[in-house]
PDB file of C-alpha atoms in Angstrom:
ATOM      1  CA  GLY A   1     -10.477  -9.861  11.597  1.00  0.00           C
ATOM      2  CA  GLN A   2      -8.472  -7.470   9.532  1.00  0.00           C
ATOM      3  CA  SER A   3      -6.854  -8.245   6.198  1.00  0.00           C
ATOM      4  CA  LEU A   4      -5.143  -6.148   3.556  1.00  0.00           C
ATOM      5  CA  GLU A   5      -4.091  -7.146   0.065  1.00  0.00           C
ATOM      6  CA  GLN A   6      -1.464  -5.397  -2.011  1.00  0.00           C
ATOM      7  CA  PRO A   7       0.861  -6.627  -4.764  1.00  0.00           C
ATOM      8  CA  SER A   8       4.110  -8.100  -3.518  1.00  0.00           C
ATOM      9  CA  GLU A   9       6.364  -6.534  -6.139  1.00  0.00           C
ATOM     10  CA  VAL A  10       6.230  -3.799  -8.758  1.00  0.00           C
ATOM     11  CA  THR A  11       8.929  -2.673 -11.187  1.00  0.00           C
ATOM     12  CA  ALA A  12       8.810   0.670 -12.990  1.00  0.00           C
ATOM     13  CA  VAL A  13      11.093   2.866 -15.033  1.00  0.00           C
ATOM     14  CA  GLU A  14      12.641   6.056 -13.739  1.00  0.00           C
ATOM     15  CA  GLY A  15      10.460   9.039 -14.613  1.00  0.00           C
ATOM     16  CA  ALA A  16       7.328   6.945 -15.010  1.00  0.00           C
ATOM     17  CA  ILE A  17       4.172   6.735 -12.930  1.00  0.00           C
ATOM     18  CA  VAL A  18       3.265   3.738 -10.788  1.00  0.00           C
ATOM     19  CA  GLN A  19       0.119   2.873  -8.862  1.00  0.00           C
ATOM     20  CA  ILE A  20       0.108   0.513  -5.881  1.00  0.00           C
ATOM     21  CA  ASN A  21      -3.322  -0.827  -4.995  1.00  0.00           C
ATOM     22  CA  CYS A  22      -4.601  -1.910  -1.620  1.00  0.00           C
ATOM     23  CA  THR A  23      -7.855  -3.636  -0.733  1.00  0.00           C
ATOM     24  CA  TYR A  24      -8.866  -4.202   2.839  1.00  0.00           C
ATOM     25  CA  GLN A  25     -11.341  -5.895   5.114  1.00  0.00           C
ATOM     26  CA  THR A  26     -11.787  -4.611   8.620  1.00  0.00           C
ATOM     27  CA  SER A  27     -14.327  -3.547  11.182  1.00  0.00           C
ATOM     28  CA  GLY A  28     -14.190  -0.148  12.806  1.00  0.00           C
ATOM     29  CA  PHE A  29     -12.426   1.433   9.822  1.00  0.00           C
ATOM     30  CA  TYR A  30     -11.229   4.983  10.329  1.00  0.00           C
ATOM     31  CA  GLY A  31      -8.753   5.528   7.551  1.00  0.00           C
ATOM     32  CA  LEU A  32      -6.024   4.238   5.276  1.00  0.00           C
ATOM     33  CA  SER A  33      -2.386   5.207   5.630  1.00  0.00           C
ATOM     34  CA  TRP A  34       0.644   4.623   3.446  1.00  0.00           C
ATOM     35  CA  TYR A  35       4.198   4.151   4.678  1.00  0.00           C
ATOM     36  CA  GLN A  36       7.533   3.883   2.907  1.00  0.00           C
ATOM     37  CA  GLN A  37      10.295   1.671   4.227  1.00  0.00           C
ATOM     38  CA  HIS A  38      13.798   1.393   2.810  1.00  0.00           C
ATOM     39  CA  ASP A  39      15.768  -1.767   3.491  1.00  0.00           C
ATOM     40  CA  GLY A  40      16.962  -1.833   7.092  1.00  0.00           C
ATOM     41  CA  GLY A  41      15.114   1.350   7.966  1.00  0.00           C
ATOM     42  CA  ALA A  42      11.987   2.312   9.823  1.00  0.00           C
ATOM     43  CA  PRO A  43       8.685   3.093   8.112  1.00  0.00           C
ATOM     44  CA  THR A  44       8.068   6.714   7.306  1.00  0.00           C
ATOM     45  CA  PHE A  45       4.610   8.197   6.995  1.00  0.00           C
ATOM     46  CA  LEU A  46       3.502   9.202   3.493  1.00  0.00           C
ATOM     47  CA  SER A  47      -0.213   9.888   3.565  1.00  0.00           C
ATOM     48  CA  TYR A  48      -3.537   9.294   5.236  1.00  0.00           C
ATOM     49  CA  ASN A  49      -7.053   9.163   3.791  1.00  0.00           C
ATOM     50  CA  ALA A  50     -10.106   9.157   6.000  1.00  0.00           C
ATOM     51  CA  LEU A  51     -12.564  10.311   3.368  1.00  0.00           C
ATOM     52  CA  ASP A  52     -13.178   9.259  -0.218  1.00  0.00           C
ATOM     53  CA  GLY A  53     -11.083  10.977  -2.807  1.00  0.00           C
ATOM     54  CA  LEU A  54      -7.575  11.874  -3.768  1.00  0.00           C
ATOM     55  CA  GLU A  55      -4.971  13.462  -1.510  1.00  0.00           C
ATOM     56  CA  GLU A  56      -1.907  14.918  -3.187  1.00  0.00           C
ATOM     57  CA  THR A  57       1.445  15.567  -1.556  1.00  0.00           C
ATOM     58  CA  GLY A  58       4.106  16.477  -4.056  1.00  0.00           C
ATOM     59  CA  ARG A  59       4.938  13.530  -6.295  1.00  0.00           C
ATOM     60  CA  PHE A  60       2.826  11.190  -4.183  1.00  0.00           C
ATOM     61  CA  SER A  61      -0.954  10.929  -4.184  1.00  0.00           C
ATOM     62  CA  SER A  62      -3.250   8.591  -2.308  1.00  0.00           C
ATOM     63  CA  PHE A  63      -6.813   7.646  -3.070  1.00  0.00           C
ATOM     64  CA  LEU A  64      -9.553   6.037  -1.018  1.00  0.00           C
ATOM     65  CA  SER A  65     -12.953   4.569  -1.827  1.00  0.00           C
ATOM     66  CA  ARG A  66     -14.631   3.496   1.394  1.00  0.00           C
ATOM     67  CA  SER A  67     -17.542   1.876  -0.405  1.00  0.00           C
ATOM     68  CA  ASP A  68     -15.145  -0.348  -2.343  1.00  0.00           C
ATOM     69  CA  SER A  69     -12.743  -0.895   0.589  1.00  0.00           C
ATOM     70  CA  TYR A  70     -10.008   0.115  -1.794  1.00  0.00           C
ATOM     71  CA  GLY A  71      -7.215   2.609  -2.003  1.00  0.00           C
ATOM     72  CA  TYR A  72      -4.063   3.258  -3.951  1.00  0.00           C
ATOM     73  CA  LEU A  73      -0.797   5.110  -3.762  1.00  0.00           C
ATOM     74  CA  LEU A  74       0.296   6.910  -6.912  1.00  0.00           C
ATOM     75  CA  LEU A  75       3.935   7.821  -7.389  1.00  0.00           C
ATOM     76  CA  GLN A  76       4.794  10.192 -10.210  1.00  0.00           C
ATOM     77  CA  GLU A  77       8.103  11.148 -11.792  1.00  0.00           C
ATOM     78  CA  LEU A  78       9.724   8.108 -10.266  1.00  0.00           C
ATOM     79  CA  GLN A  79      13.250   8.481  -8.965  1.00  0.00           C
ATOM     80  CA  MET A  80      15.771   5.783  -8.119  1.00  0.00           C
ATOM     81  CA  LYS A  81      15.497   6.723  -4.453  1.00  0.00           C
ATOM     82  CA  ASP A  82      11.828   5.705  -4.528  1.00  0.00           C
ATOM     83  CA  SER A  83      12.926   2.069  -4.612  1.00  0.00           C
ATOM     84  CA  ALA A  84      11.588   0.794  -1.300  1.00  0.00           C
ATOM     85  CA  SER A  85       8.748  -1.185   0.220  1.00  0.00           C
ATOM     86  CA  TYR A  86       5.395   0.536   0.482  1.00  0.00           C
ATOM     87  CA  PHE A  87       2.840  -0.536   3.052  1.00  0.00           C
ATOM     88  CA  CYS A  88      -0.807   0.307   3.242  1.00  0.00           C
ATOM     89  CA  ALA A  89      -2.178   0.307   6.766  1.00  0.00           C
ATOM     90  CA  VAL A  90      -5.692   0.451   8.060  1.00  0.00           C
ATOM     91  CA  ARG A  91      -6.357   2.626  11.061  1.00  0.00           C
ATOM     92  CA  ASP A  92      -8.971   0.981  13.178  1.00  0.00           C
ATOM     93  CA  ARG A  93     -10.076   0.602  16.711  1.00  0.00           C
ATOM     94  CA  ARG A  94     -10.506  -2.930  17.840  1.00  0.00           C
ATOM     95  CA  SER A  95     -12.762  -4.037  20.614  1.00  0.00           C
ATOM     96  CA  GLY A  96     -11.063  -3.713  23.998  1.00  0.00           C
ATOM     97  CA  ALA A  97      -8.200  -1.632  22.691  1.00  0.00           C
ATOM     98  CA  GLY A  98      -7.558   1.692  24.315  1.00  0.00           C
ATOM     99  CA  SER A  99      -6.441   3.460  21.186  1.00  0.00           C
ATOM    100  CA  TYR A 100      -6.552   3.488  17.446  1.00  0.00           C
ATOM    101  CA  GLN A 101      -4.196   0.997  15.893  1.00  0.00           C
ATOM    102  CA  LEU A 102      -2.584   0.361  12.552  1.00  0.00           C
ATOM    103  CA  THR A 103      -2.829  -2.968  10.778  1.00  0.00           C
ATOM    104  CA  PHE A 104      -0.271  -3.228   8.005  1.00  0.00           C
ATOM    105  CA  GLY A 105      -0.476  -4.954   4.659  1.00  0.00           C
ATOM    106  CA  LYS A 106       2.369  -7.220   3.608  1.00  0.00           C
ATOM    107  CA  GLY A 107       4.031  -4.505   1.605  1.00  0.00           C
ATOM    108  CA  THR A 108       4.839  -3.901  -2.034  1.00  0.00           C
ATOM    109  CA  LYS A 109       8.490  -3.868  -3.032  1.00  0.00           C
ATOM    110  CA  LEU A 110       8.961  -1.194  -5.670  1.00  0.00           C
ATOM    111  CA  SER A 111      12.027  -1.393  -7.867  1.00  0.00           C
ATOM    112  CA  VAL A 112      12.781   1.646  -9.996  1.00  0.00           C
ATOM    113  CA  ILE A 113      15.035   0.878 -12.944  1.00  0.00           C
ATOM    114  CA  PRO A 114      16.913   3.298 -15.221  1.00  0.00           C
TER     115      PRO A 114
ATOM    116  CA  GLY B   1       7.782  15.883  12.273  1.00  0.00           C
ATOM    117  CA  ALA B   2       7.966  14.224  15.662  1.00  0.00           C
ATOM    118  CA  VAL B   3      11.116  12.313  16.540  1.00  0.00           C
ATOM    119  CA  VAL B   4      11.228   8.886  18.114  1.00  0.00           C
ATOM    120  CA  SER B   5      14.477   7.274  19.148  1.00  0.00           C
ATOM    121  CA  GLN B   6      15.286   3.686  19.980  1.00  0.00           C
ATOM    122  CA  HIS B   7      18.201   2.200  21.822  1.00  0.00           C
ATOM    123  CA  PRO B   8      20.087   0.088  21.049  1.00  0.00           C
ATOM    124  CA  SER B   9      19.961   0.054  17.260  1.00  0.00           C
ATOM    125  CA  TRP B  10      21.229  -3.492  17.220  1.00  0.00           C
ATOM    126  CA  VAL B  11      22.021  -6.105  19.828  1.00  0.00           C
ATOM    127  CA  ILE B  12      23.371  -9.640  19.870  1.00  0.00           C
ATOM    128  CA  CYS B  13      22.649 -11.768  22.892  1.00  0.00           C
ATOM    129  CA  LYS B  14      22.950 -15.368  23.955  1.00  0.00           C
ATOM    130  CA  SER B  15      19.993 -17.679  24.189  1.00  0.00           C
ATOM    131  CA  GLY B  16      18.366 -17.518  27.611  1.00  0.00           C
ATOM    132  CA  THR B  17      19.359 -13.965  28.423  1.00  0.00           C
ATOM    133  CA  SER B  18      17.104 -10.907  28.525  1.00  0.00           C
ATOM    134  CA  VAL B  19      17.347  -7.781  26.414  1.00  0.00           C
ATOM    135  CA  LYS B  20      15.798  -4.377  27.052  1.00  0.00           C
ATOM    136  CA  ILE B  21      14.927  -1.998  24.227  1.00  0.00           C
ATOM    137  CA  GLU B  22      14.139   1.640  24.938  1.00  0.00           C
ATOM    138  CA  CYS B  23      11.834   3.848  22.929  1.00  0.00           C
ATOM    139  CA  ARG B  24      11.759   7.587  23.540  1.00  0.00           C
ATOM    140  CA  SER B  25       9.699  10.371  22.078  1.00  0.00           C
ATOM    141  CA  LEU B  26      12.122  13.275  21.925  1.00  0.00           C
ATOM    142  CA  ASP B  27      10.015  16.331  21.289  1.00  0.00           C
ATOM    143  CA  PHE B  28       6.474  15.413  22.188  1.00  0.00           C
ATOM    144  CA  GLN B  29       4.471  13.573  24.801  1.00  0.00           C
ATOM    145  CA  ALA B  30       3.403  10.165  23.660  1.00  0.00           C
ATOM    146  CA  THR B  31       0.403   8.947  25.552  1.00  0.00           C
ATOM    147  CA  THR B  32       0.341   5.822  23.416  1.00  0.00           C
ATOM    148  CA  MET B  33       3.231   3.797  22.101  1.00  0.00           C
ATOM    149  CA  PHE B  34       3.098   0.743  19.889  1.00  0.00           C
ATOM    150  CA  TRP B  35       5.592  -2.095  19.608  1.00  0.00           C
ATOM    151  CA  TYR B  36       5.967  -3.965  16.329  1.00  0.00           C
ATOM    152  CA  ARG B  37       8.041  -6.890  15.173  1.00  0.00           C
ATOM    153  CA  GLN B  38       9.156  -7.383  11.603  1.00  0.00           C
ATOM    154  CA  PHE B  39      10.764 -10.520  10.232  1.00  0.00           C
ATOM    155  CA  PRO B  40      12.873 -10.241   7.056  1.00  0.00           C
ATOM    156  CA  LYS B  41      10.861  -9.332   3.981  1.00  0.00           C
ATOM    157  CA  GLN B  42       7.622  -9.430   5.956  1.00  0.00           C
ATOM    158  CA  SER B  43       5.182  -6.873   7.220  1.00  0.00           C
ATOM    159  CA  LEU B  44       5.105  -5.144  10.557  1.00  0.00           C
ATOM    160  CA  MET B  45       3.157  -7.112  13.119  1.00  0.00           C
ATOM    161  CA  LEU B  46       1.745  -5.244  16.077  1.00  0.00           C
ATOM    162  CA  MET B  47       2.817  -6.842  19.338  1.00  0.00           C
ATOM    163  CA  ALA B  48       1.267  -4.553  21.912  1.00  0.00           C
ATOM    164  CA  THR B  49      -0.175  -1.152  22.590  1.00  0.00           C
ATOM    165  CA  SER B  50       1.213   0.703  25.556  1.00  0.00           C
ATOM    166  CA  ASN B  51      -0.555   3.534  27.336  1.00  0.00           C
ATOM    167  CA  GLU B  52       1.303   5.650  29.852  1.00  0.00           C
ATOM    168  CA  GLY B  53       0.649   4.580  33.406  1.00  0.00           C
ATOM    169  CA  SER B  54      -1.340   1.484  32.572  1.00  0.00           C
ATOM    170  CA  LYS B  55      -0.745  -2.097  31.524  1.00  0.00           C
ATOM    171  CA  ALA B  56      -0.011  -2.816  27.910  1.00  0.00           C
ATOM    172  CA  THR B  57      -2.583  -4.451  25.662  1.00  0.00           C
ATOM    173  CA  TYR B  58      -1.066  -7.414  23.878  1.00  0.00           C
ATOM    174  CA  GLU B  59      -2.099  -8.796  20.516  1.00  0.00           C
ATOM    175  CA  GLN B  60      -3.319 -12.346  20.273  1.00  0.00           C
ATOM    176  CA  GLY B  61      -0.454 -14.798  20.255  1.00  0.00           C
ATOM    177  CA  VAL B  62       2.058 -12.462  21.905  1.00  0.00           C
ATOM    178  CA  GLU B  63       3.227 -13.719  25.298  1.00  0.00           C
ATOM    179  CA  LYS B  64       2.983 -10.897  27.802  1.00  0.00           C
ATOM    180  CA  ASP B  65       5.293 -12.678  30.242  1.00  0.00           C
ATOM    181  CA  LYS B  66       7.972 -12.981  27.599  1.00  0.00           C
ATOM    182  CA  PHE B  67       7.711  -9.501  26.124  1.00  0.00           C
ATOM    183  CA  LEU B  68       7.520  -7.151  29.082  1.00  0.00           C
ATOM    184  CA  ILE B  69       6.443  -3.628  28.293  1.00  0.00           C
ATOM    185  CA  ASN B  70       6.751  -0.711  30.656  1.00  0.00           C
ATOM    186  CA  HIS B  71       5.455   2.746  29.799  1.00  0.00           C
ATOM    187  CA  ALA B  72       6.443   4.624  32.905  1.00  0.00           C
ATOM    188  CA  SER B  73       6.451   8.135  31.507  1.00  0.00           C
ATOM    189  CA  LEU B  74       5.061  10.147  28.620  1.00  0.00           C
ATOM    190  CA  THR B  75       8.374   9.978  26.814  1.00  0.00           C
ATOM    191  CA  LEU B  76       9.690   6.485  27.510  1.00  0.00           C
ATOM    192  CA  SER B  77       8.499   2.961  26.869  1.00  0.00           C
ATOM    193  CA  THR B  78      10.633  -0.147  27.210  1.00  0.00           C
ATOM    194  CA  LEU B  79      10.316  -3.629  25.761  1.00  0.00           C
ATOM    195  CA  THR B  80      12.177  -6.424  27.528  1.00  0.00           C
ATOM    196  CA  VAL B  81      12.561  -9.718  25.719  1.00  0.00           C
ATOM    197  CA  THR B  82      12.994 -12.252  28.509  1.00  0.00           C
ATOM    198  CA  SER B  83      14.742 -15.600  28.122  1.00  0.00           C
ATOM    199  CA  ALA B  84      15.425 -14.843  24.479  1.00  0.00           C
ATOM    200  CA  HIS B  85      15.590 -17.652  21.930  1.00  0.00           C
ATOM    201  CA  PRO B  86      16.916 -17.658  18.368  1.00  0.00           C
ATOM    202  CA  GLU B  87      13.348 -17.465  17.022  1.00  0.00           C
ATOM    203  CA  ASP B  88      13.007 -14.090  18.767  1.00  0.00           C
ATOM    204  CA  SER B  89      15.619 -12.689  16.399  1.00  0.00           C
ATOM    205  CA  SER B  90      13.819  -9.934  14.540  1.00  0.00           C
ATOM    206  CA  PHE B  91      13.565  -6.210  13.875  1.00  0.00           C
ATOM    207  CA  TYR B  92      11.669  -4.528  16.723  1.00  0.00           C
ATOM    208  CA  ILE B  93      10.174  -1.123  16.018  1.00  0.00           C
ATOM    209  CA  CYS B  94       8.311   1.212  18.317  1.00  0.00           C
ATOM    210  CA  SER B  95       6.053   4.013  17.266  1.00  0.00           C
ATOM    211  CA  SER B  96       4.308   6.835  19.021  1.00  0.00           C
ATOM    212  CA  ARG B  97       1.036   8.462  18.271  1.00  0.00           C
ATOM    213  CA  VAL B  98       0.837  12.171  18.695  1.00  0.00           C
ATOM    214  CA  ARG B  99      -2.242  13.059  20.671  1.00  0.00           C
ATOM    215  CA  SER B 100      -5.222  14.037  18.501  1.00  0.00           C
ATOM    216  CA  THR B 101      -3.583  13.176  15.213  1.00  0.00           C
ATOM    217  CA  TYR B 102      -3.726  10.232  12.884  1.00  0.00           C
ATOM    218  CA  GLU B 103      -0.009   9.941  12.382  1.00  0.00           C
ATOM    219  CA  GLN B 104       2.289   7.432  13.965  1.00  0.00           C
ATOM    220  CA  TYR B 105       5.979   8.198  14.104  1.00  0.00           C
ATOM    221  CA  PHE B 106       8.295   5.237  14.056  1.00  0.00           C
ATOM    222  CA  GLY B 107      11.589   4.777  15.795  1.00  0.00           C
ATOM    223  CA  PRO B 108      14.597   3.612  13.770  1.00  0.00           C
ATOM    224  CA  GLY B 109      14.177   0.045  14.994  1.00  0.00           C
ATOM    225  CA  THR B 110      16.317  -2.403  16.943  1.00  0.00           C
ATOM    226  CA  ARG B 111      17.726  -5.464  15.260  1.00  0.00           C
ATOM    227  CA  LEU B 112      17.934  -8.305  17.762  1.00  0.00           C
ATOM    228  CA  THR B 113      19.998 -11.391  17.042  1.00  0.00           C
ATOM    229  CA  VAL B 114      19.860 -14.246  19.521  1.00  0.00           C
ATOM    230  CA  THR B 115      22.641 -16.791  19.206  1.00  0.00           C
TER     231      THR B 115
END
């Protein structure tokens, strides 16, 4: 089956850099995605890595190492509005399924403090 | 980015009644839609995958006769919670996958409370 591990909570200071790690176990791995979810809201897509390496999108970067089954989300120049839950999600294709699916980790609650 | 809407955004119903939640892709054709459930402070759990014109594929442990999914068109999928019970109270979120991309776009979610 699929499993993802990420820290449950992280606290960081405004303006700082924070890294949220994610390790996974799955079959049929295609890629690792990251989503942001504010309380009461829907997840919003942040990034996707299919190949090893670092992808940068503004203040956010995401890294993947397929050989280590490991990835991370890096948030720079933290702002108060970045306080949210961050989910890593494995994109895979399970036996019998007609489409690629996302399996989500349990989420990391990031609190940005002044 | 693509826009997905859900209706209603919240609903309160009595135990034993049925509730229908609509999910629409507003500016693209969604051949595949996904339905998730999220309990407070927990992760999103995939309930079923819905392909237009065919029966939904349900995840293990999800009762297909209780959670009826209809994906009648490329822009609309519905989830009906039948004979709802208080333990069905949750945040239900749909998402659509744009053809040939890796992104899933999520609807704003529907908060269901069963009394």
